[in-house]
mmCIF file of C-alpha atoms in Angstrom:
data_model
loop_
_atom_site.group_PDB
_atom_site.id
_atom_site.type_symbol
_atom_site.label_atom_id
_atom_site.label_comp_id
_atom_site.label_asym_id
_atom_site.label_seq_id
_atom_site.Cartn_x
_atom_site.Cartn_y
_atom_site.Cartn_z
ATOM 1 C CA MET A 1 -11.313 -11.283 -8.486
ATOM 2 C CA LYS A 2 -11.651 -7.520 -8.741
ATOM 3 C CA LYS A 3 -9.825 -5.892 -11.489
ATOM 4 C CA MET A 4 -8.369 -2.303 -11.511
ATOM 5 C CA VAL A 5 -8.209 -0.240 -14.551
ATOM 6 C CA LEU A 6 -4.878 1.364 -14.320
ATOM 7 C CA PHE A 7 -3.683 4.703 -15.840
ATOM 8 C CA GLY A 8 -5.849 6.972 -18.040
ATOM 9 C CA SER A 9 -5.622 8.384 -21.268
ATOM 10 C CA LEU A 10 -3.876 11.495 -20.082
ATOM 11 C CA LEU A 11 -0.420 9.856 -20.618
ATOM 12 C CA LEU A 12 -0.380 10.811 -24.149
ATOM 13 C CA CYS A 13 -1.988 14.173 -23.976
ATOM 14 C CA VAL A 14 -0.281 15.820 -20.841
ATOM 15 C CA GLN A 15 3.129 17.550 -21.921
ATOM 16 C CA THR A 16 5.016 17.953 -18.675
ATOM 17 C CA ALA A 17 8.889 17.502 -18.035
ATOM 18 C CA THR A 18 9.794 14.136 -16.371
ATOM 19 C CA HIS A 19 12.258 13.956 -13.554
ATOM 20 C CA ALA A 20 15.859 12.716 -14.520
ATOM 21 C CA SER A 21 15.069 9.273 -13.034
ATOM 22 C CA GLU A 22 16.626 5.860 -13.767
ATOM 23 C CA ILE A 23 14.214 4.423 -16.537
ATOM 24 C CA ILE A 24 14.575 1.087 -18.119
ATOM 25 C CA ASN A 25 13.372 -0.200 -21.557
ATOM 26 C CA LEU A 26 12.518 -3.790 -20.981
ATOM 27 C CA GLU A 27 12.612 -4.460 -24.785
ATOM 28 C CA ALA A 28 16.234 -3.141 -24.679
ATOM 29 C CA CYS A 29 17.375 -4.951 -21.674
ATOM 30 C CA ASP A 30 20.808 -6.733 -22.048
ATOM 31 C CA SER A 31 21.743 -7.038 -18.346
ATOM 32 C CA PRO A 32 23.276 -10.238 -16.940
ATOM 33 C CA PRO A 33 21.041 -12.542 -14.932
ATOM 34 C CA ILE A 34 21.337 -12.374 -11.085
ATOM 35 C CA ALA A 35 20.710 -15.301 -8.929
ATOM 36 C CA ILE A 36 20.189 -15.221 -5.222
ATOM 37 C CA THR A 37 21.266 -18.552 -4.140
ATOM 38 C CA SER A 38 20.243 -20.830 -1.107
ATOM 39 C CA VAL A 39 17.815 -18.395 0.190
ATOM 40 C CA ARG A 40 14.694 -18.844 2.097
ATOM 41 C CA VAL A 41 11.707 -17.474 0.160
ATOM 42 C CA PHE A 42 8.530 -16.137 1.278
ATOM 43 C CA ASP A 43 6.612 -15.916 -1.980
ATOM 44 C CA GLY A 44 3.789 -13.947 -0.894
ATOM 45 C CA GLU A 45 1.828 -16.860 0.452
ATOM 46 C CA ILE A 46 4.126 -19.505 1.718
ATOM 47 C CA VAL A 47 7.653 -20.152 2.808
ATOM 48 C CA ILE A 48 10.005 -22.166 0.344
ATOM 49 C CA PRO A 49 12.838 -23.352 2.885
ATOM 50 C CA SER A 50 15.657 -23.050 0.264
ATOM 51 C CA ALA A 51 15.793 -22.157 -3.222
ATOM 52 C CA THR A 52 17.483 -20.133 -6.090
ATOM 53 C CA VAL A 53 15.879 -17.285 -7.518
ATOM 54 C CA VAL A 54 16.918 -15.750 -10.908
ATOM 55 C CA ILE A 55 16.113 -12.344 -11.966
ATOM 56 C CA GLN A 56 16.491 -11.465 -15.755
ATOM 57 C CA CYS A 57 15.765 -8.253 -17.305
ATOM 58 C CA ALA A 58 13.597 -6.816 -14.508
ATOM 59 C CA MET A 59 11.576 -9.813 -14.277
ATOM 60 C CA ILE A 60 11.725 -13.132 -12.143
ATOM 61 C CA SER A 61 12.772 -15.895 -14.591
ATOM 62 C CA LYS A 62 13.222 -18.952 -12.440
ATOM 63 C CA ILE A 63 12.691 -20.205 -8.920
ATOM 64 C CA ILE A 64 14.678 -23.668 -8.392
ATOM 65 C CA GLU A 65 14.127 -25.245 -5.088
ATOM 66 C CA THR A 66 17.545 -26.463 -3.452
ATOM 67 C CA GLY A 67 18.361 -30.066 -4.538
ATOM 68 C CA ILE A 68 16.976 -29.624 -8.150
ATOM 69 C CA SER A 69 19.772 -29.125 -10.613
ATOM 70 C CA THR A 70 20.550 -25.227 -11.185
ATOM 71 C CA ASP A 71 21.609 -24.553 -14.675
ATOM 72 C CA LEU A 72 22.791 -20.862 -14.642
ATOM 73 C CA VAL A 73 24.271 -19.055 -17.544
ATOM 74 C CA ALA A 74 28.065 -18.190 -17.571
ATOM 75 C CA ASP A 75 27.793 -14.454 -16.722
ATOM 76 C CA THR A 76 25.240 -14.917 -13.827
ATOM 77 C CA ILE A 77 25.807 -12.503 -10.939
ATOM 78 C CA THR A 78 25.216 -14.543 -7.856
ATOM 79 C CA VAL A 79 23.953 -13.206 -4.403
ATOM 80 C CA ASP A 80 24.341 -15.760 -1.352
ATOM 81 C CA GLY A 81 21.420 -15.817 0.482
ATOM 82 C CA GLN A 82 22.205 -18.112 3.275
ATOM 83 C CA GLY A 83 20.702 -16.954 6.509
ATOM 84 C CA LYS A 84 18.374 -14.630 4.742
ATOM 85 C CA THR A 85 14.743 -14.351 3.577
ATOM 86 C CA LEU A 86 13.684 -13.109 0.214
ATOM 87 C CA LEU A 87 10.319 -11.338 0.121
ATOM 88 C CA PRO A 88 8.203 -9.556 -2.695
ATOM 89 C CA GLY A 89 8.759 -5.772 -2.556
ATOM 90 C CA LEU A 90 6.384 -4.457 0.129
ATOM 91 C CA ILE A 91 3.270 -2.737 -0.778
ATOM 92 C CA ASP A 92 1.878 0.141 1.515
ATOM 93 C CA ALA A 93 -1.795 0.078 0.716
ATOM 94 C CA HIS A 94 -2.589 3.397 2.179
ATOM 95 C CA THR A 95 -0.360 6.692 1.727
ATOM 96 C CA HIS A 96 -0.765 10.122 0.696
ATOM 97 C CA THR A 97 2.039 10.820 -1.857
ATOM 98 C CA PHE A 98 2.616 14.069 -3.461
ATOM 99 C CA ARG A 99 6.327 14.470 -4.211
ATOM 100 C CA ARG A 100 8.543 12.000 -6.199
ATOM 101 C CA GLU A 101 11.112 12.117 -3.109
ATOM 102 C CA MET A 102 8.449 10.483 -0.992
ATOM 103 C CA LEU A 103 8.508 7.500 -3.581
ATOM 104 C CA GLU A 104 12.303 7.500 -3.462
ATOM 105 C CA ARG A 105 12.183 7.360 0.293
ATOM 106 C CA SER A 106 9.813 4.412 0.315
ATOM 107 C CA LEU A 107 12.137 2.466 -1.662
ATOM 108 C CA ASP A 108 14.848 2.989 0.770
ATOM 109 C CA PHE A 109 12.705 0.739 3.219
ATOM 110 C CA GLY A 110 11.820 -2.092 0.982
ATOM 111 C CA VAL A 111 8.577 -0.455 -0.113
ATOM 112 C CA THR A 112 8.269 -0.994 -4.040
ATOM 113 C CA THR A 113 4.477 -0.009 -4.558
ATOM 114 C CA VAL A 114 2.493 2.741 -2.707
ATOM 115 C CA PHE A 115 -1.069 3.171 -3.052
ATOM 116 C CA ASP A 116 -1.995 6.982 -2.930
ATOM 117 C CA MET A 117 -5.111 7.527 -1.211
ATOM 118 C CA GLY A 118 -5.506 11.143 -2.333
ATOM 119 C CA SER A 119 -2.690 13.550 -3.402
ATOM 120 C CA VAL A 120 -3.099 17.380 -3.120
ATOM 121 C CA ASN A 121 -0.794 17.465 -6.141
ATOM 122 C CA LYS A 122 -2.413 16.297 -9.179
ATOM 123 C CA ASP A 123 0.258 17.489 -11.514
ATOM 124 C CA PHE A 124 2.503 15.208 -9.735
ATOM 125 C CA VAL A 125 0.290 12.161 -10.323
ATOM 126 C CA LYS A 126 0.373 12.989 -14.156
ATOM 127 C CA THR A 127 3.942 13.455 -14.248
ATOM 128 C CA ILE A 128 4.537 9.912 -12.389
ATOM 129 C CA LYS A 129 2.362 8.452 -15.011
ATOM 130 C CA ILE A 130 4.355 9.863 -17.790
ATOM 131 C CA GLU A 131 7.449 8.368 -16.486
ATOM 132 C CA ASP A 132 5.771 5.127 -16.107
ATOM 133 C CA TYR A 133 4.733 5.340 -19.850
ATOM 134 C CA GLU A 134 8.309 5.773 -20.894
ATOM 135 C CA GLY A 135 9.509 2.790 -18.925
ATOM 136 C CA VAL A 136 10.184 1.239 -15.549
ATOM 137 C CA ALA A 137 11.628 3.611 -12.680
ATOM 138 C CA THR A 138 14.028 1.768 -10.694
ATOM 139 C CA ASP A 139 15.016 4.548 -8.407
ATOM 140 C CA ARG A 140 11.593 4.929 -6.524
ATOM 141 C CA ALA A 141 8.313 3.073 -5.620
ATOM 142 C CA ASP A 142 5.562 2.653 -8.061
ATOM 143 C CA LEU A 143 2.693 4.958 -7.589
ATOM 144 C CA ILE A 144 -1.061 3.977 -7.748
ATOM 145 C CA SER A 145 -3.217 6.816 -6.938
ATOM 146 C CA ALA A 146 -6.666 7.986 -6.287
ATOM 147 C CA ALA A 147 -5.448 11.495 -7.734
ATOM 148 C CA LEU A 148 -7.775 13.443 -5.339
ATOM 149 C CA TRP A 149 -10.370 12.168 -2.993
ATOM 150 C CA VAL A 150 -14.207 12.671 -3.216
ATOM 151 C CA THR A 151 -15.436 14.715 -0.198
ATOM 152 C CA ALA A 152 -18.103 17.116 1.048
ATOM 153 C CA PRO A 153 -17.819 21.022 1.725
ATOM 154 C CA GLY A 154 -16.255 21.203 5.271
ATOM 155 C CA SER A 155 -15.681 17.493 5.693
ATOM 156 C CA HIS A 156 -12.351 15.620 6.238
ATOM 157 C CA GLY A 157 -9.959 16.270 3.605
ATOM 158 C CA THR A 158 -10.877 20.062 2.980
ATOM 159 C CA GLN A 159 -8.392 21.220 5.845
ATOM 160 C CA PHE A 160 -5.572 20.580 3.496
ATOM 161 C CA GLY A 161 -6.538 23.669 1.208
ATOM 162 C CA GLU A 162 -8.913 24.303 -1.665
ATOM 163 C CA VAL A 163 -10.259 21.060 -3.004
ATOM 164 C CA PRO A 164 -13.126 20.346 -5.064
ATOM 165 C CA THR A 165 -16.080 19.150 -3.202
ATOM 166 C CA LEU A 166 -19.466 17.296 -3.985
ATOM 167 C CA VAL A 167 -22.808 17.750 -2.563
ATOM 168 C CA GLU A 168 -25.575 16.252 -4.968
ATOM 169 C CA PRO A 169 -25.645 12.841 -6.129
ATOM 170 C CA ASP A 170 -26.568 14.110 -9.619
ATOM 171 C CA ASP A 171 -23.265 15.615 -9.751
ATOM 172 C CA ALA A 172 -21.395 12.416 -8.995
ATOM 173 C CA ALA A 173 -20.709 11.161 -12.389
ATOM 174 C CA ALA A 174 -19.117 14.387 -13.656
ATOM 175 C CA PHE A 175 -17.173 14.640 -10.130
ATOM 176 C CA VAL A 176 -15.697 11.164 -10.769
ATOM 177 C CA ALA A 177 -15.007 11.674 -14.341
ATOM 178 C CA GLN A 178 -12.600 14.624 -13.556
ATOM 179 C CA ARG A 179 -10.961 12.386 -11.081
ATOM 180 C CA VAL A 180 -10.136 9.904 -13.782
ATOM 181 C CA GLU A 181 -9.083 12.959 -16.211
ATOM 182 C CA ASP A 182 -6.721 13.743 -13.273
ATOM 183 C CA GLY A 183 -5.048 10.261 -13.407
ATOM 184 C CA ALA A 184 -7.035 8.361 -10.792
ATOM 185 C CA ASP A 185 -6.469 4.566 -10.877
ATOM 186 C CA PHE A 186 -9.385 4.209 -8.243
ATOM 187 C CA ILE A 187 -11.569 6.409 -6.529
ATOM 188 C CA LYS A 188 -11.359 7.374 -2.930
ATOM 189 C CA ILE A 189 -14.207 8.514 -0.981
ATOM 190 C CA ILE A 190 -14.405 10.107 2.363
ATOM 191 C CA TYR A 191 -17.429 9.249 4.242
ATOM 192 C CA ASP A 192 -16.773 10.091 7.899
ATOM 193 C CA ASN A 193 -18.652 12.424 10.128
ATOM 194 C CA PHE A 194 -16.135 12.183 13.057
ATOM 195 C CA LYS A 195 -18.945 11.585 15.403
ATOM 196 C CA MET A 196 -16.950 9.031 17.583
ATOM 197 C CA PHE A 197 -14.451 11.936 18.270
ATOM 198 C CA ASP A 198 -17.206 14.342 19.791
ATOM 199 C CA ARG A 199 -16.557 16.903 17.201
ATOM 200 C CA PRO A 200 -19.117 16.011 14.311
ATOM 201 C CA ILE A 201 -18.290 17.427 10.686
ATOM 202 C CA PRO A 202 -20.242 17.266 7.477
ATOM 203 C CA THR A 203 -19.770 14.405 5.201
ATOM 204 C CA LEU A 204 -21.111 13.048 2.098
ATOM 205 C CA SER A 205 -25.024 12.086 2.149
ATOM 206 C CA LYS A 206 -25.532 8.488 1.884
ATOM 207 C CA GLN A 207 -27.371 8.982 -1.547
ATOM 208 C CA THR A 208 -24.168 10.779 -2.695
ATOM 209 C CA LEU A 209 -22.042 7.935 -1.643
ATOM 210 C CA PHE A 210 -23.898 5.523 -3.461
ATOM 211 C CA ALA A 211 -23.859 7.765 -6.540
ATOM 212 C CA VAL A 212 -20.202 8.119 -6.298
ATOM 213 C CA VAL A 213 -19.705 4.311 -6.060
ATOM 214 C CA ASP A 214 -21.787 3.532 -9.136
ATOM 215 C CA ALA A 215 -20.073 6.245 -11.057
ATOM 216 C CA ALA A 216 -16.715 4.787 -10.133
ATOM 217 C CA HIS A 217 -17.817 1.405 -11.226
ATOM 218 C CA LYS A 218 -19.140 2.706 -14.487
ATOM 219 C CA GLN A 219 -15.682 4.106 -15.103
ATOM 220 C CA GLY A 220 -14.187 0.923 -14.492
ATOM 221 C CA LYS A 221 -12.703 2.072 -11.265
ATOM 222 C CA MET A 222 -12.636 0.521 -7.773
ATOM 223 C CA ALA A 223 -14.373 2.426 -5.131
ATOM 224 C CA VAL A 224 -12.447 2.569 -1.725
ATOM 225 C CA VAL A 225 -14.058 4.483 1.127
ATOM 226 C CA HIS A 226 -12.497 6.297 4.317
ATOM 227 C CA SER A 227 -14.752 5.310 7.188
ATOM 228 C CA ARG A 228 -14.345 4.607 10.993
ATOM 229 C CA ASP A 229 -17.739 3.838 12.699
ATOM 230 C CA VAL A 230 -20.143 0.848 12.473
ATOM 231 C CA ASP A 231 -23.035 2.964 10.845
ATOM 232 C CA ALA A 232 -20.769 4.452 8.124
ATOM 233 C CA TYR A 233 -19.659 0.809 7.462
ATOM 234 C CA ALA A 234 -22.913 -0.543 7.109
ATOM 235 C CA ASP A 235 -23.770 2.348 4.392
ATOM 236 C CA VAL A 236 -20.436 1.418 2.744
ATOM 237 C CA VAL A 237 -21.578 -2.188 2.425
ATOM 238 C CA GLU A 238 -24.873 -1.221 1.012
ATOM 239 C CA SER A 239 -23.184 1.149 -1.441
ATOM 240 C CA GLY A 240 -21.374 -1.552 -3.174
ATOM 241 C CA ALA A 241 -18.148 -0.361 -2.575
ATOM 242 C CA ASP A 242 -14.865 -2.278 -3.020
ATOM 243 C CA GLY A 243 -12.889 -1.673 0.221
ATOM 244 C CA ILE A 244 -12.646 0.563 3.336
ATOM 245 C CA VAL A 245 -9.673 2.261 4.853
ATOM 246 C CA HIS A 246 -9.470 2.699 8.537
ATOM 247 C CA VAL A 247 -10.801 -0.006 11.068
ATOM 248 C CA VAL A 248 -13.662 1.122 13.175
ATOM 249 C CA VAL A 249 -13.081 2.734 16.462
ATOM 250 C CA ASP A 250 -16.112 3.072 18.055
ATOM 251 C CA GLU A 251 -17.195 -0.581 18.614
ATOM 252 C CA VAL A 252 -16.552 -3.952 17.339
ATOM 253 C CA PRO A 253 -19.142 -4.757 14.467
ATOM 254 C CA GLY A 254 -21.875 -7.387 15.103
ATOM 255 C CA ASP A 255 -21.954 -10.620 13.144
ATOM 256 C CA GLN A 256 -24.544 -9.258 10.731
ATOM 257 C CA LEU A 257 -22.455 -6.575 9.615
ATOM 258 C CA ILE A 258 -19.254 -8.594 9.414
ATOM 259 C CA ALA A 259 -21.057 -11.247 7.418
ATOM 260 C CA ALA A 260 -22.159 -8.415 4.964
ATOM 261 C CA LEU A 261 -18.733 -7.326 4.578
ATOM 262 C CA LYS A 262 -17.700 -10.826 3.659
ATOM 263 C CA LYS A 263 -20.486 -11.435 1.353
ATOM 264 C CA ASN A 264 -19.604 -8.278 -0.775
ATOM 265 C CA ASP A 265 -15.789 -9.176 -0.530
ATOM 266 C CA ILE A 266 -15.038 -6.005 0.730
ATOM 267 C CA PHE A 267 -11.329 -5.529 1.991
ATOM 268 C CA VAL A 268 -10.216 -3.433 4.950
ATOM 269 C CA SER A 269 -7.033 -1.553 5.617
ATOM 270 C CA PRO A 270 -7.028 -0.951 9.295
ATOM 271 C CA ASN A 271 -4.136 1.821 9.255
ATOM 272 C CA LEU A 272 -2.897 0.950 13.035
ATOM 273 C CA SER A 273 0.135 3.128 12.665
ATOM 274 C CA LEU A 274 -1.929 6.052 12.642
ATOM 275 C CA ALA A 275 -4.307 5.318 15.480
ATOM 276 C CA ARG A 276 -1.391 4.324 17.637
ATOM 277 C CA HIS A 277 1.030 7.146 16.975
ATOM 278 C CA ASP A 278 3.700 4.924 18.397
ATOM 279 C CA GLY A 279 6.780 5.986 16.201
ATOM 280 C CA LEU A 280 9.066 5.671 19.236
ATOM 281 C CA ARG A 281 9.235 2.057 18.381
ATOM 282 C CA LEU A 282 10.789 3.114 14.917
ATOM 283 C CA ILE A 283 13.131 5.627 16.507
ATOM 284 C CA ASP A 284 14.319 3.046 19.090
ATOM 285 C CA ASP A 285 14.621 0.085 16.389
ATOM 286 C CA GLN A 286 18.212 -0.683 15.844
ATOM 287 C CA PHE A 287 17.788 -1.088 12.138
ATOM 288 C CA ILE A 288 15.222 1.533 11.288
ATOM 289 C CA GLY A 289 16.243 4.190 13.648
ATOM 290 C CA PRO A 290 19.660 4.906 12.077
ATOM 291 C CA MET A 291 18.075 5.399 8.823
ATOM 292 C CA LEU A 292 15.626 7.954 9.917
ATOM 293 C CA THR A 293 16.452 11.654 9.298
ATOM 294 C CA GLU A 294 16.288 14.469 12.038
ATOM 295 C CA ASN A 295 12.969 15.789 10.744
ATOM 296 C CA GLU A 296 11.333 12.289 10.595
ATOM 297 C CA ILE A 297 12.470 11.712 14.419
ATOM 298 C CA ASP A 298 11.238 14.996 15.469
ATOM 299 C CA ASN A 299 7.881 14.451 13.850
ATOM 300 C CA LEU A 300 7.531 11.223 15.316
ATOM 301 C CA ARG A 301 8.403 12.169 18.647
ATOM 302 C CA LYS A 302 6.001 15.225 18.356
ATOM 303 C CA TRP A 303 2.907 13.058 17.500
ATOM 304 C CA ARG A 304 3.882 10.292 20.153
ATOM 305 C CA ALA A 305 3.219 13.090 22.760
ATOM 306 C CA LEU A 306 -0.347 13.560 21.484
ATOM 307 C CA ARG A 307 -1.113 9.920 21.465
ATOM 308 C CA ARG A 308 -4.414 9.023 23.001
ATOM 309 C CA GLU A 309 -4.481 6.259 25.715
ATOM 310 C CA GLY A 310 -6.907 3.456 25.370
ATOM 311 C CA GLY A 311 -9.016 2.511 22.576
ATOM 312 C CA ASP A 312 -6.641 0.307 20.855
ATOM 313 C CA GLN A 313 -8.406 -2.780 22.154
ATOM 314 C CA VAL A 314 -11.316 -2.157 20.098
ATOM 315 C CA GLU A 315 -9.515 -1.648 16.929
ATOM 316 C CA TYR A 316 -7.765 -4.852 17.502
ATOM 317 C CA ASP A 317 -10.695 -6.878 18.311
ATOM 318 C CA ALA A 318 -12.699 -5.404 15.198
ATOM 319 C CA LEU A 319 -9.712 -6.210 12.919
ATOM 320 C CA MET A 320 -9.399 -9.927 14.373
ATOM 321 C CA ALA A 321 -13.349 -10.234 13.860
ATOM 322 C CA PHE A 322 -12.741 -9.088 10.176
ATOM 323 C CA HIS A 323 -9.834 -11.507 9.843
ATOM 324 C CA GLY A 324 -11.642 -14.347 11.553
ATOM 325 C CA ALA A 325 -14.572 -13.924 8.877
ATOM 326 C CA GLY A 326 -12.056 -14.101 6.135
ATOM 327 C CA LEU A 327 -11.929 -10.367 5.075
ATOM 328 C CA MET A 328 -8.905 -9.661 3.117
ATOM 329 C CA ILE A 329 -6.674 -7.380 5.534
ATOM 330 C CA LEU A 330 -4.300 -4.864 3.681
ATOM 331 C CA ALA A 331 -1.364 -3.154 5.584
ATOM 332 C CA GLY A 332 -1.487 0.489 5.000
ATOM 333 C CA SER A 333 0.439 3.156 7.085
ATOM 334 C CA ASP A 334 -1.487 6.241 6.145
ATOM 335 C CA SER A 335 1.965 8.162 5.880
ATOM 336 C CA PRO A 336 2.973 10.994 6.245
ATOM 337 C CA ASN A 337 -0.015 11.678 8.427
ATOM 338 C CA GLY A 338 0.985 12.528 12.211
ATOM 339 C CA GLY A 339 2.612 9.823 13.907
ATOM 340 C CA THR A 340 3.926 8.059 10.687
ATOM 341 C CA THR A 341 6.690 8.481 8.511
ATOM 342 C CA VAL A 342 7.261 7.516 4.689
ATOM 343 C CA GLY A 343 8.656 4.086 4.172
ATOM 344 C CA ALA A 344 9.433 2.942 7.528
ATOM 345 C CA SER A 345 5.811 3.063 8.973
ATOM 346 C CA ILE A 346 4.818 0.048 6.977
ATOM 347 C CA HIS A 347 7.218 -1.956 9.042
ATOM 348 C CA LEU A 348 5.517 -0.786 12.293
ATOM 349 C CA GLU A 349 1.997 -1.450 10.675
ATOM 350 C CA MET A 350 3.106 -5.116 10.213
ATOM 351 C CA GLU A 351 4.199 -5.466 13.847
ATOM 352 C CA LEU A 352 0.948 -3.734 15.008
ATOM 353 C CA LEU A 353 -1.028 -6.307 12.902
ATOM 354 C CA VAL A 354 0.815 -9.197 14.714
ATOM 355 C CA GLU A 355 0.326 -7.457 18.084
ATOM 356 C CA ALA A 356 -3.459 -7.331 17.154
ATOM 357 C CA GLY A 357 -3.380 -11.120 16.534
ATOM 358 C CA LEU A 358 -2.343 -11.957 13.030
ATOM 359 C CA THR A 359 0.540 -14.240 12.627
ATOM 360 C CA PRO A 360 3.860 -12.958 10.986
ATOM 361 C CA ILE A 361 3.079 -14.786 7.672
ATOM 362 C CA GLU A 362 -0.352 -13.242 7.754
ATOM 363 C CA ALA A 363 1.150 -9.761 8.303
ATOM 364 C CA LEU A 364 3.607 -10.375 5.465
ATOM 365 C CA ARG A 365 0.601 -11.206 3.152
ATOM 366 C CA ALA A 366 -1.007 -8.051 4.090
ATOM 367 C CA ALA A 367 1.873 -6.050 2.914
ATOM 368 C CA THR A 368 2.758 -8.128 -0.301
ATOM 369 C CA SER A 369 0.292 -10.489 -1.962
ATOM 370 C CA ASN A 370 -3.075 -9.124 -0.330
ATOM 371 C CA PRO A 371 -3.109 -5.585 -1.773
ATOM 372 C CA ALA A 372 -2.024 -6.904 -5.210
ATOM 373 C CA ARG A 373 -4.785 -9.350 -5.320
ATOM 374 C CA ALA A 374 -7.305 -6.970 -3.844
ATOM 375 C CA PHE A 375 -6.796 -4.472 -6.660
ATOM 376 C CA GLY A 376 -6.204 -6.832 -9.416
ATOM 377 C CA LEU A 377 -2.593 -6.151 -9.880
ATOM 378 C CA GLN A 378 -1.095 -9.617 -11.470
ATOM 379 C CA ASP A 379 2.535 -8.545 -12.033
ATOM 380 C CA ARG A 380 3.619 -7.932 -8.196
ATOM 381 C CA GLY A 381 2.928 -8.991 -4.814
ATOM 382 C CA ARG A 382 4.393 -12.411 -5.208
ATOM 383 C CA ILE A 383 7.681 -14.182 -6.092
ATOM 384 C CA ALA A 384 6.700 -16.111 -9.092
ATOM 385 C CA LYS A 385 8.060 -16.607 -12.734
ATOM 386 C CA GLY A 386 7.058 -13.809 -15.068
ATOM 387 C CA LEU A 387 6.489 -11.335 -12.234
ATOM 388 C CA SER A 388 8.414 -8.094 -11.637
ATOM 389 C CA ALA A 389 11.600 -8.273 -9.872
ATOM 390 C CA ASP A 390 10.556 -6.012 -6.945
ATOM 391 C CA LEU A 391 12.431 -7.744 -4.086
ATOM 392 C CA LEU A 392 13.449 -7.193 -0.653
ATOM 393 C CA LEU A 393 16.164 -9.525 0.947
ATOM 394 C CA VAL A 394 16.430 -9.463 4.807
ATOM 395 C CA ASP A 395 18.549 -11.340 7.510
ATOM 396 C CA GLY A 396 16.378 -13.538 9.666
ATOM 397 C CA LYS A 397 12.982 -15.076 9.365
ATOM 398 C CA PRO A 398 10.210 -12.433 9.309
ATOM 399 C CA ASP A 399 7.684 -14.997 8.827
ATOM 400 C CA GLN A 400 8.610 -16.035 12.310
ATOM 401 C CA ASN A 401 9.817 -12.743 13.980
ATOM 402 C CA ILE A 402 7.809 -9.921 11.942
ATOM 403 C CA THR A 403 10.450 -7.138 12.968
ATOM 404 C CA ASP A 404 13.013 -9.039 11.002
ATOM 405 C CA THR A 405 11.558 -7.109 7.852
ATOM 406 C CA ARG A 406 13.606 -4.249 9.143
ATOM 407 C CA ARG A 407 16.909 -6.086 8.554
ATOM 408 C CA VAL A 408 17.533 -5.209 5.154
ATOM 409 C CA ALA A 409 20.204 -6.688 3.248
ATOM 410 C CA MET A 410 19.507 -5.839 -0.221
ATOM 411 C CA ILE A 411 16.570 -4.214 -2.167
ATOM 412 C CA TRP A 412 15.933 -4.890 -6.137
ATOM 413 C CA LYS A 413 13.469 -2.566 -8.117
ATOM 414 C CA ALA A 414 12.657 -4.136 -11.486
ATOM 415 C CA GLY A 415 15.619 -6.236 -11.170
ATOM 416 C CA LYS A 416 17.898 -3.296 -10.250
ATOM 417 C CA VAL A 417 19.894 -3.183 -6.871
ATOM 418 C CA HIS A 418 18.922 0.050 -4.843
ATOM 419 C CA GLU A 419 21.470 1.766 -3.168
ATOM 420 C CA ASN A 420 20.038 3.540 -0.121
#
């Protein structure tokens, strides 16, 4: 299992005012336990038909299958889970998060952890890390961030303003060291010349890609690469990177490339929500739609009008080829890029994964246990004793009907009920 090194030394040296957030100190916790009774449980891997799950001081303390004697203390708060399914808090494995409000909005939709694949606001990343050092935030999703991506002059990522860029392989070590100083939990690399869109742009050289991956690993950080064509995928495999974001869009990879991806244990986050620009599904959804703001709806409608027709089948076929070979698939929305919206789009991403050919339970794993396992996070992504009580209670059976993830009944972040 790959293990990610989280959080840099910056926590003790950056002096930044923190948000007036809801922070709990686990050592001082004296809240009564909560028992969710008679509930179906998707534990991140399998479904337990009926159980009682007990939360104590931000952690899952017990999972008792129905029929086994349940010994609850007198002051336990009970929640009736009949007709409902309890899920681990959702993990969005691909976002671009640069304001605290985005983390708060993510939690509204049951997303308790987001992976930021590059923030244009490095001070924000540091501020969130200081909050995390002080305790567990219960009013927002957790942030795991690349700080700022590694890209070349004129390449993808430079359209967002002045960002540092890299050219020479010899400069890779210093460049990566600066990203770590900025608060990077992992290193995000852009290796994409846009050739499949008939408007090629510069990108890192192959040698520089290799140097960045090597520098990341020497810093104890995972290397995750943005690529979207089979030639780039082949270079990423050769580089020794740990994961790829975006599924290929030019052609379905051949058996040799797929075998190499599997041999190197490379995960893939397809990001179908971005490719599809199909936000009308969220607007029209009876559960998600009423939760969307006017600005979110306007943005989704605008980008739906720009949707390219065709091309989806290549992405779906490539995804299923990866899945069939045993590659780990991670659900990521790439929000708030065009055609997506913070928090809600992970529910569409899971629907699209099922549309492509995954089973609902496989799509649920892609948004819970798979990202945690891929990045070596051992405290989340599953419902098990001793793990963080980041939980999502929904009506229905999302392991059978994936859109039931949208039927949110309750959300817990670190054991505290989230009021959205």
